Amino acid sequence: MPPPIQALLVVRSPPCPWYFYVYVTTSTGLVGCLPMSQSNTPGVPDVADFDQMVENEREDPESVLAETDHSTDLGLAMAEDAKRVGRGDLSSEEFWAKYDEAARTEFGEAYEATPNPAVDSDDQTIDEAAAESLSCSVGSMDSVAAELDEQPGTEASQADAGEDDGSDDPTYGMVIDLQKCVGCDSCTVACKAENRTPPGVSYNVVMEEEHGEFPNVSRTNTPRPCMQCTNPPCVQVCPVSATYKMDNGIVSIDYERCIGCRYCMIACPYGARYFDFGESYDDEVMEADEIDSPEYGIDRDEEGRVEPVGNVRKCTFCHHRLNRGEEPACVETCVGDARNAGDLDDPESEVAQLADSDRAFQLKEEGGTDPNVYYLK
């Protein structure tokens, strides 16, 4: 019978801080030394593996649409073609010409009342000549975005569609260093506390995956907020123009316009949108429903704005905090200092420099969405 183990000593290798040795000692002395990781990058696999993690996290599209009152087949088809628009394989004008009649039949006046969005256009609106030939309203998506600023109790947002041409607006982005993320989920908790999201709605999730076999095991922690895409399929697919991109790069949702069809949920390649079923933590947390969600800087009480219940919700980089000159809650709370947020248009900003580094990559780059969230290998 081998002698019993008396001690296990784990030692970090000085040249490689993510490389560990385990020393095993018995009554007869040192009997073994095992390396714990053969990787020179801790828990960071190939980029293709990250894309697969995102796919594993996404809900099944048919299951999502099965719970709605709207056409599943139409939603699936529109979502796939919305992604084609982002890739440049289909124009927005062709997209809406293809789905105009079906969308008018399915959504009626809600569809006809707003202009059709176009993520491949600078003003987010389809060509006027094309719009005149369709059932949608002829106008600009800028006017839709501006309505958010015109409501009582709204703080000034970056969706400036009036006198300001938007030329001085920042483009908010985020860089997440995967070598610093420890998978503590503090970002998830901070986000829920800040935005008062209900059960089943988490704007920030940390995808986790283990690789290898003992003793060569690594763990990948991949935080996933909304990507705030430059060419967002969720905007393209929305039949009532409830979701749109602000001048500051943040993709927003107007809860009063949203009809809860959930087409945007399945169009999002990152699974970063959630439906608010009206559930609550009130049974677990005393007076949990007494504090309103501060999203978009709007107080949502019984006498004021529409609650997000029955609508789709998403991360906005804590837009209300950005308006106050503060960082998103997830960035401020990150214990590993793995997150940076700021203006991607400012070449002197830390976030812009990190996003331009050799270590930076985007999730699902081939999809043409051009996310404003970057990861560092």
Short mmCIF file of C-alpha atoms in Angstrom, two decimals:
data_model
loop_
_atom_site.label_atom_id
_atom_site.label_comp_id
_atom_site.label_asym_id
_atom_site.label_seq_id
_atom_site.Cartn_x
_atom_site.Cartn_y
_atom_site.Cartn_z
CA MET A 1 0.00 0.00 0.00
CA PRO A 2 1.45 3.42 -0.90
CA PRO A 3 2.17 5.78 1.99
CA PRO A 4 -0.58 8.29 2.76
CA ILE A 5 -0.32 11.79 1.34
CA GLN A 6 0.79 14.22 4.02
CA ALA A 7 0.62 17.52 2.11
CA LEU A 8 -0.42 19.12 -1.14
CA LEU A 9 1.38 22.32 -2.07
CA VAL A 10 0.20 24.49 -4.96
CA VAL A 11 2.90 26.82 -6.27
CA ARG A 12 2.48 29.50 -8.92
CA SER A 13 5.26 29.59 -11.49
CA PRO A 14 6.94 33.08 -11.38
CA PRO A 15 7.49 33.45 -15.14
CA CYS A 16 3.91 32.46 -15.93
CA PRO A 17 1.44 33.54 -13.19
CA TRP A 18 -1.31 31.36 -14.67
CA TYR A 19 0.86 28.21 -14.57
CA PHE A 20 0.67 26.14 -11.40
CA TYR A 21 2.56 23.14 -9.99
CA VAL A 22 1.12 20.76 -7.42
CA TYR A 23 3.74 19.12 -5.17
CA VAL A 24 2.67 15.90 -3.43
CA THR A 25 4.55 14.75 -0.31
CA THR A 26 4.25 11.62 1.79
CA SER A 27 6.09 10.23 4.79
CA THR A 28 8.84 9.09 2.44
CA GLY A 29 9.36 12.53 0.96
CA LEU A 30 8.43 14.32 -2.27
CA VAL A 31 6.83 11.88 -4.71
CA GLY A 32 5.40 14.01 -7.48
CA CYS A 33 5.09 17.36 -9.19
CA LEU A 34 2.18 17.95 -11.58
CA PRO A 35 1.66 20.97 -13.87
CA MET A 36 -1.91 22.27 -13.58
CA SER A 37 -2.09 24.08 -16.90
CA GLN A 38 -0.28 23.74 -20.18
CA SER A 39 -1.92 26.88 -21.60
CA ASN A 40 0.00 30.15 -21.86
CA THR A 41 -3.29 32.04 -21.88
CA PRO A 42 -5.51 31.32 -18.88
CA GLY A 43 -8.94 30.06 -19.82
CA VAL A 44 -9.05 31.86 -23.17
CA PRO A 45 -9.80 29.47 -26.07
CA ASP A 46 -10.01 30.20 -29.77
CA VAL A 47 -12.40 32.93 -30.92
CA ALA A 48 -14.62 30.33 -32.62
CA ASP A 49 -15.22 28.74 -29.23
CA PHE A 50 -16.62 32.01 -27.90
CA ASP A 51 -19.09 32.21 -30.77
CA GLN A 52 -20.27 28.70 -29.92
CA MET A 53 -20.69 29.71 -26.27
CA VAL A 54 -22.99 32.51 -27.41
CA GLU A 55 -25.04 30.07 -29.49
CA ASN A 56 -25.36 27.73 -26.53
CA GLU A 57 -26.65 30.60 -24.39
CA ARG A 58 -29.32 31.76 -26.85
CA GLU A 59 -32.92 30.63 -26.44
CA ASP A 60 -34.50 28.48 -29.12
CA PRO A 61 -36.17 30.92 -31.57
CA GLU A 62 -39.26 28.81 -32.17
CA SER A 63 -39.81 28.38 -28.44
CA VAL A 64 -39.58 32.13 -27.93
CA LEU A 65 -42.12 32.92 -30.63
CA ALA A 66 -44.45 30.08 -29.63
CA GLU A 67 -45.40 32.15 -26.58
CA THR A 68 -46.53 35.17 -28.61
CA ASP A 69 -49.74 35.99 -30.46
CA HIS A 70 -47.86 36.75 -33.66
CA SER A 71 -46.72 34.59 -36.56
CA THR A 72 -43.77 32.34 -35.76
CA ASP A 73 -42.98 31.69 -39.42
CA LEU A 74 -42.97 35.40 -40.25
CA GLY A 75 -40.74 36.17 -37.28
CA LEU A 76 -38.22 33.47 -38.15
CA ALA A 77 -38.02 34.60 -41.76
CA MET A 78 -37.72 38.31 -40.93
CA ALA A 79 -35.06 37.65 -38.29
CA GLU A 80 -32.85 35.71 -40.70
CA ASP A 81 -33.19 38.33 -43.42
CA ALA A 82 -32.49 41.12 -40.91
CA LYS A 83 -29.12 39.45 -40.30
CA ARG A 84 -28.55 39.38 -44.06
CA VAL A 85 -29.04 43.15 -44.15
CA GLY A 86 -26.34 43.52 -41.51
CA ARG A 87 -23.97 41.38 -43.59
CA GLY A 88 -24.68 43.43 -46.71
CA ASP A 89 -26.35 40.54 -48.53
CA LEU A 90 -29.73 42.33 -48.68
CA SER A 91 -30.68 46.02 -48.65
CA SER A 92 -33.21 47.45 -46.21
CA GLU A 93 -35.39 48.52 -49.11
CA GLU A 94 -35.42 44.95 -50.41
CA PHE A 95 -36.11 43.67 -46.91
CA TRP A 96 -39.21 45.80 -46.38
CA ALA A 97 -40.46 45.32 -49.92
CA LYS A 98 -40.36 41.59 -49.23
CA TYR A 99 -42.22 41.78 -45.91
CA ASP A 100 -44.41 44.87 -46.29
CA GLU A 101 -47.68 43.09 -47.05
CA ALA A 102 -47.15 40.37 -44.44
CA ALA A 103 -46.18 42.92 -41.78
CA ARG A 104 -49.19 45.11 -42.54
CA THR A 105 -51.49 42.10 -42.28
CA GLU A 106 -49.88 40.90 -39.05
CA PHE A 107 -49.44 44.22 -37.21
CA GLY A 108 -51.96 46.58 -38.82
CA GLU A 109 -51.93 50.23 -37.75
CA ALA A 110 -48.92 49.76 -35.47
CA TYR A 111 -46.86 48.88 -38.53
CA GLU A 112 -48.31 51.59 -40.76
CA ALA A 113 -47.80 54.39 -38.23
CA THR A 114 -44.00 54.42 -38.25
CA PRO A 115 -41.23 54.58 -40.84
CA ASN A 116 -39.39 51.40 -41.71
CA PRO A 117 -35.90 51.22 -40.17
CA ALA A 118 -32.74 50.69 -42.20
CA VAL A 119 -29.51 49.75 -40.42
CA ASP A 120 -27.58 50.17 -43.67
CA SER A 121 -28.49 53.86 -43.88
CA ASP A 122 -26.92 56.75 -41.98
CA ASP A 123 -30.31 58.07 -40.86
CA GLN A 124 -31.66 54.57 -40.04
CA THR A 125 -34.51 55.08 -42.53
CA ILE A 126 -35.28 53.45 -45.86
CA ASP A 127 -35.16 55.50 -49.04
CA GLU A 128 -38.12 57.89 -49.31
CA ALA A 129 -39.12 56.61 -52.74
CA ALA A 130 -39.18 53.06 -51.41
CA ALA A 131 -41.17 54.13 -48.35
CA GLU A 132 -43.81 55.80 -50.52
CA SER A 133 -44.39 52.52 -52.33
CA LEU A 134 -44.93 50.61 -49.07
CA SER A 135 -47.53 50.66 -46.31
CA CYS A 136 -45.28 52.26 -43.71
CA SER A 137 -45.20 55.91 -42.73
CA VAL A 138 -42.87 58.13 -44.74
CA GLY A 139 -40.49 59.89 -42.39
CA SER A 140 -37.28 59.63 -40.44
CA MET A 141 -36.32 57.27 -37.66
CA ASP A 142 -34.71 60.31 -36.04
CA SER A 143 -38.18 61.60 -35.27
CA VAL A 144 -39.03 58.31 -33.59
CA ALA A 145 -35.88 58.50 -31.47
CA ALA A 146 -36.57 62.12 -30.54
CA GLU A 147 -39.91 61.23 -28.98
CA LEU A 148 -38.07 59.67 -26.06
CA ASP A 149 -36.71 63.11 -25.14
CA GLU A 150 -40.08 64.82 -25.43
CA GLN A 151 -41.81 62.85 -22.67
CA PRO A 152 -42.26 64.35 -19.19
CA GLY A 153 -39.67 63.36 -16.60
CA THR A 154 -37.05 62.37 -19.15
CA GLU A 155 -33.43 63.37 -18.71
CA ALA A 156 -31.61 64.68 -21.75
CA SER A 157 -30.50 61.72 -23.82
CA GLN A 158 -28.07 61.37 -26.65
CA ALA A 159 -30.82 60.72 -29.20
CA ASP A 160 -30.57 64.28 -30.46
CA ALA A 161 -32.64 64.56 -33.58
CA GLY A 162 -33.44 68.25 -33.36
CA GLU A 163 -30.97 71.13 -33.50
CA ASP A 164 -27.95 68.95 -32.74
CA ASP A 165 -26.68 67.00 -35.75
CA GLY A 166 -25.07 64.42 -33.48
CA SER A 167 -21.55 65.20 -34.73
CA ASP A 168 -20.23 65.78 -31.19
CA ASP A 169 -21.85 62.72 -29.65
CA PRO A 170 -19.58 59.97 -28.36
CA THR A 171 -19.85 56.38 -29.51
CA TYR A 172 -20.00 54.42 -26.31
CA GLY A 173 -18.21 51.11 -26.29
CA MET A 174 -16.89 48.55 -23.84
CA VAL A 175 -13.76 46.42 -23.69
CA ILE A 176 -13.67 43.29 -21.52
CA ASP A 177 -10.34 41.69 -20.64
CA LEU A 178 -10.91 37.94 -20.43
CA GLN A 179 -7.62 37.38 -18.64
CA LYS A 180 -8.85 39.58 -15.78
CA CYS A 181 -12.40 38.24 -15.50
CA VAL A 182 -12.61 35.86 -12.52
CA GLY A 183 -16.23 34.82 -13.08
CA CYS A 184 -17.46 36.32 -9.79
CA ASP A 185 -20.77 37.53 -11.34
CA SER A 186 -20.52 40.88 -9.55
CA CYS A 187 -21.42 42.54 -12.86
CA THR A 188 -24.60 40.49 -13.07
CA VAL A 189 -25.65 41.37 -9.52
CA ALA A 190 -24.75 45.05 -9.91
CA CYS A 191 -26.75 45.26 -13.13
CA LYS A 192 -29.85 43.71 -11.60
CA ALA A 193 -29.63 45.98 -8.58
CA GLU A 194 -29.09 49.10 -10.68
CA ASN A 195 -31.76 48.43 -13.31
CA ARG A 196 -34.26 46.61 -11.07
CA THR A 197 -34.68 43.81 -13.59
CA PRO A 198 -37.26 41.12 -12.73
CA PRO A 199 -36.73 37.36 -12.49
CA GLY A 200 -35.61 35.91 -15.81
CA VAL A 201 -34.18 39.21 -17.05
CA SER A 202 -30.41 39.66 -16.72
CA TYR A 203 -28.81 42.25 -18.97
CA ASN A 204 -25.35 41.04 -18.00
CA VAL A 205 -24.65 37.33 -17.88
CA VAL A 206 -21.31 35.58 -17.51
CA MET A 207 -21.04 32.55 -19.77
CA GLU A 208 -18.85 29.84 -18.24
CA GLU A 209 -17.18 26.83 -19.79
CA GLU A 210 -14.51 24.37 -18.67
CA HIS A 211 -11.86 22.99 -21.02
CA GLY A 212 -9.53 20.03 -20.79
CA GLU A 213 -9.19 17.21 -18.30
CA PHE A 214 -7.51 17.14 -14.92
CA PRO A 215 -4.81 18.14 -14.29
CA ASN A 216 -4.79 20.33 -17.40
CA VAL A 217 -8.02 22.21 -16.86
CA SER A 218 -8.92 25.80 -17.68
CA ARG A 219 -12.13 27.77 -17.24
CA THR A 220 -13.47 30.44 -19.57
CA ASN A 221 -15.54 33.27 -18.10
CA THR A 222 -17.13 35.43 -20.79
CA PRO A 223 -19.33 38.37 -19.71
CA ARG A 224 -22.01 39.22 -22.26
CA PRO A 225 -23.81 42.57 -22.14
CA CYS A 226 -25.69 43.95 -25.13
CA MET A 227 -23.20 44.44 -27.95
CA GLN A 228 -24.70 47.84 -28.98
CA CYS A 229 -24.12 46.81 -32.61
CA THR A 230 -23.34 49.29 -35.35
CA ASN A 231 -25.64 47.30 -37.67
CA PRO A 232 -28.17 45.80 -35.25
CA PRO A 233 -30.52 43.15 -36.69
CA CYS A 234 -32.91 43.87 -33.81
CA VAL A 235 -33.47 47.37 -35.19
CA GLN A 236 -33.91 46.14 -38.75
CA VAL A 237 -36.51 43.52 -37.86
CA CYS A 238 -38.76 45.62 -35.61
CA PRO A 239 -42.10 46.09 -37.43
CA VAL A 240 -43.17 49.06 -35.27
CA SER A 241 -39.85 50.95 -34.97
CA ALA A 242 -39.79 50.44 -31.22
CA THR A 243 -36.06 49.81 -31.13
CA TYR A 244 -33.51 52.13 -32.66
CA LYS A 245 -29.91 53.26 -32.34
CA MET A 246 -29.14 56.55 -30.60
CA ASP A 247 -26.48 58.94 -31.85
CA ASN A 248 -24.23 57.76 -29.03
CA GLY A 249 -24.24 54.19 -30.38
CA ILE A 250 -26.56 52.71 -27.77
CA VAL A 251 -29.47 50.63 -29.05
CA SER A 252 -32.65 51.56 -27.20
CA ILE A 253 -36.24 50.40 -26.83
CA ASP A 254 -39.30 52.64 -26.57
CA TYR A 255 -41.58 50.68 -24.24
CA GLU A 256 -44.64 52.65 -25.32
CA ARG A 257 -44.13 51.65 -28.92
CA CYS A 258 -43.09 48.04 -28.30
CA ILE A 259 -45.85 45.48 -28.87
CA GLY A 260 -43.97 42.49 -27.44
CA CYS A 261 -43.82 40.49 -30.68
CA ARG A 262 -40.28 39.33 -29.71
CA TYR A 263 -39.01 39.29 -33.29
CA CYS A 264 -36.03 41.35 -32.10
CA MET A 265 -35.17 38.69 -29.51
CA ILE A 266 -34.61 36.02 -32.10
CA ALA A 267 -32.93 38.42 -34.54
CA CYS A 268 -30.26 39.27 -31.95
CA PRO A 269 -27.27 37.01 -32.71
CA TYR A 270 -26.08 37.30 -29.10
CA GLY A 271 -29.22 36.40 -27.15
CA ALA A 272 -29.01 39.73 -25.32
CA ARG A 273 -32.73 40.57 -25.25
CA TYR A 274 -35.32 39.39 -22.75
CA PHE A 275 -39.08 39.50 -22.40
CA ASP A 276 -40.59 40.98 -19.25
CA PHE A 277 -43.38 38.64 -18.14
CA GLY A 278 -44.23 40.83 -15.15
CA GLU A 279 -42.67 38.58 -12.53
CA SER A 280 -41.34 40.11 -9.34
CA TYR A 281 -38.98 39.57 -6.41
CA ASP A 282 -41.60 41.00 -4.06
CA ASP A 283 -42.09 37.65 -2.32
CA GLU A 284 -38.36 37.34 -1.60
CA VAL A 285 -37.43 40.99 -1.01
CA MET A 286 -39.62 43.34 1.02
CA GLU A 287 -40.89 46.28 -1.04
CA ALA A 288 -38.93 45.12 -4.08
CA ASP A 289 -41.51 46.73 -6.37
CA GLU A 290 -41.50 50.08 -4.60
CA ILE A 291 -38.51 51.46 -6.50
CA ASP A 292 -38.91 52.22 -10.21
CA SER A 293 -36.46 51.14 -12.88
CA PRO A 294 -34.27 54.13 -13.83
CA GLU A 295 -33.78 52.98 -17.42
CA TYR A 296 -33.28 55.82 -19.89
CA GLY A 297 -33.53 58.28 -17.00
CA ILE A 298 -37.31 57.91 -16.83
CA ASP A 299 -39.40 57.55 -13.68
CA ARG A 300 -42.04 54.92 -14.38
CA ASP A 301 -44.85 55.28 -11.87
CA GLU A 302 -48.53 54.42 -12.17
CA GLU A 303 -49.39 57.90 -13.38
CA GLY A 304 -46.55 58.25 -15.85
CA ARG A 305 -44.74 56.20 -18.40
CA VAL A 306 -45.61 52.67 -19.48
CA GLU A 307 -43.91 49.95 -17.47
CA PRO A 308 -41.69 47.54 -19.43
CA VAL A 309 -43.94 44.62 -18.46
CA GLY A 310 -45.09 42.85 -21.63
CA ASN A 311 -42.20 44.31 -23.60
CA VAL A 312 -38.68 43.31 -24.56
CA ARG A 313 -35.81 44.61 -22.41
CA LYS A 314 -32.05 44.89 -22.84
CA CYS A 315 -28.81 46.37 -21.54
CA THR A 316 -28.26 50.06 -22.34
CA PHE A 317 -24.81 50.47 -20.73
CA CYS A 318 -26.81 52.07 -17.88
CA HIS A 319 -27.80 54.98 -20.11
CA HIS A 320 -29.10 56.96 -17.14
CA ARG A 321 -25.68 56.72 -15.49
CA LEU A 322 -23.88 57.78 -18.67
CA ASN A 323 -26.09 60.88 -18.75
CA ARG A 324 -24.78 61.71 -15.28
CA GLY A 325 -21.17 61.22 -16.32
CA GLU A 326 -20.89 57.89 -14.49
CA GLU A 327 -19.71 54.49 -15.64
CA PRO A 328 -22.13 51.58 -16.20
CA ALA A 329 -22.76 49.70 -12.96
CA CYS A 330 -21.02 46.57 -14.27
CA VAL A 331 -17.84 48.53 -15.01
CA GLU A 332 -17.82 50.31 -11.67
CA THR A 333 -18.35 47.07 -9.73
CA CYS A 334 -15.94 44.72 -11.55
CA VAL A 335 -13.59 43.38 -8.88
CA GLY A 336 -10.97 42.28 -11.41
CA ASP A 337 -11.00 45.60 -13.28
CA ALA A 338 -11.79 43.57 -16.39
CA ARG A 339 -14.17 46.10 -17.93
CA ASN A 340 -13.53 49.48 -19.50
CA ALA A 341 -16.19 51.75 -21.00
CA GLY A 342 -15.87 55.02 -22.85
CA ASP A 343 -15.86 56.80 -26.18
CA LEU A 344 -14.62 54.65 -29.06
CA ASP A 345 -14.41 57.77 -31.25
CA ASP A 346 -11.80 59.35 -28.97
CA PRO A 347 -8.41 57.91 -29.99
CA GLU A 348 -6.93 59.12 -26.69
CA SER A 349 -9.44 57.21 -24.57
CA GLU A 350 -8.37 53.99 -22.87
CA VAL A 351 -11.30 52.06 -24.30
CA ALA A 352 -10.47 53.10 -27.88
CA GLN A 353 -6.83 52.12 -27.48
CA LEU A 354 -7.72 48.76 -25.97
CA ALA A 355 -10.25 48.08 -28.75
CA ASP A 356 -7.50 48.77 -31.29
CA SER A 357 -4.96 46.44 -29.67
CA ASP A 358 -3.74 43.18 -31.17
CA ARG A 359 -5.54 41.27 -28.40
CA ALA A 360 -8.97 42.68 -29.26
CA PHE A 361 -11.71 40.76 -31.05
CA GLN A 362 -15.50 40.89 -31.44
CA LEU A 363 -18.03 38.14 -31.04
CA LYS A 364 -19.45 36.78 -34.30
CA GLU A 365 -17.43 39.17 -36.43
CA GLU A 366 -18.54 37.43 -39.63
CA GLY A 367 -22.15 38.43 -38.98
CA GLY A 368 -21.55 42.05 -40.01
CA THR A 369 -23.13 43.50 -36.87
CA ASP A 370 -19.87 45.29 -35.90
CA PRO A 371 -20.42 45.23 -32.12
CA ASN A 372 -19.24 48.10 -29.93
CA VAL A 373 -18.18 45.56 -27.30
CA TYR A 374 -14.66 44.19 -27.68
CA TYR A 375 -12.91 41.39 -25.86
CA LEU A 376 -9.21 41.00 -25.08
CA LYS A 377 -7.73 37.53 -25.52
#
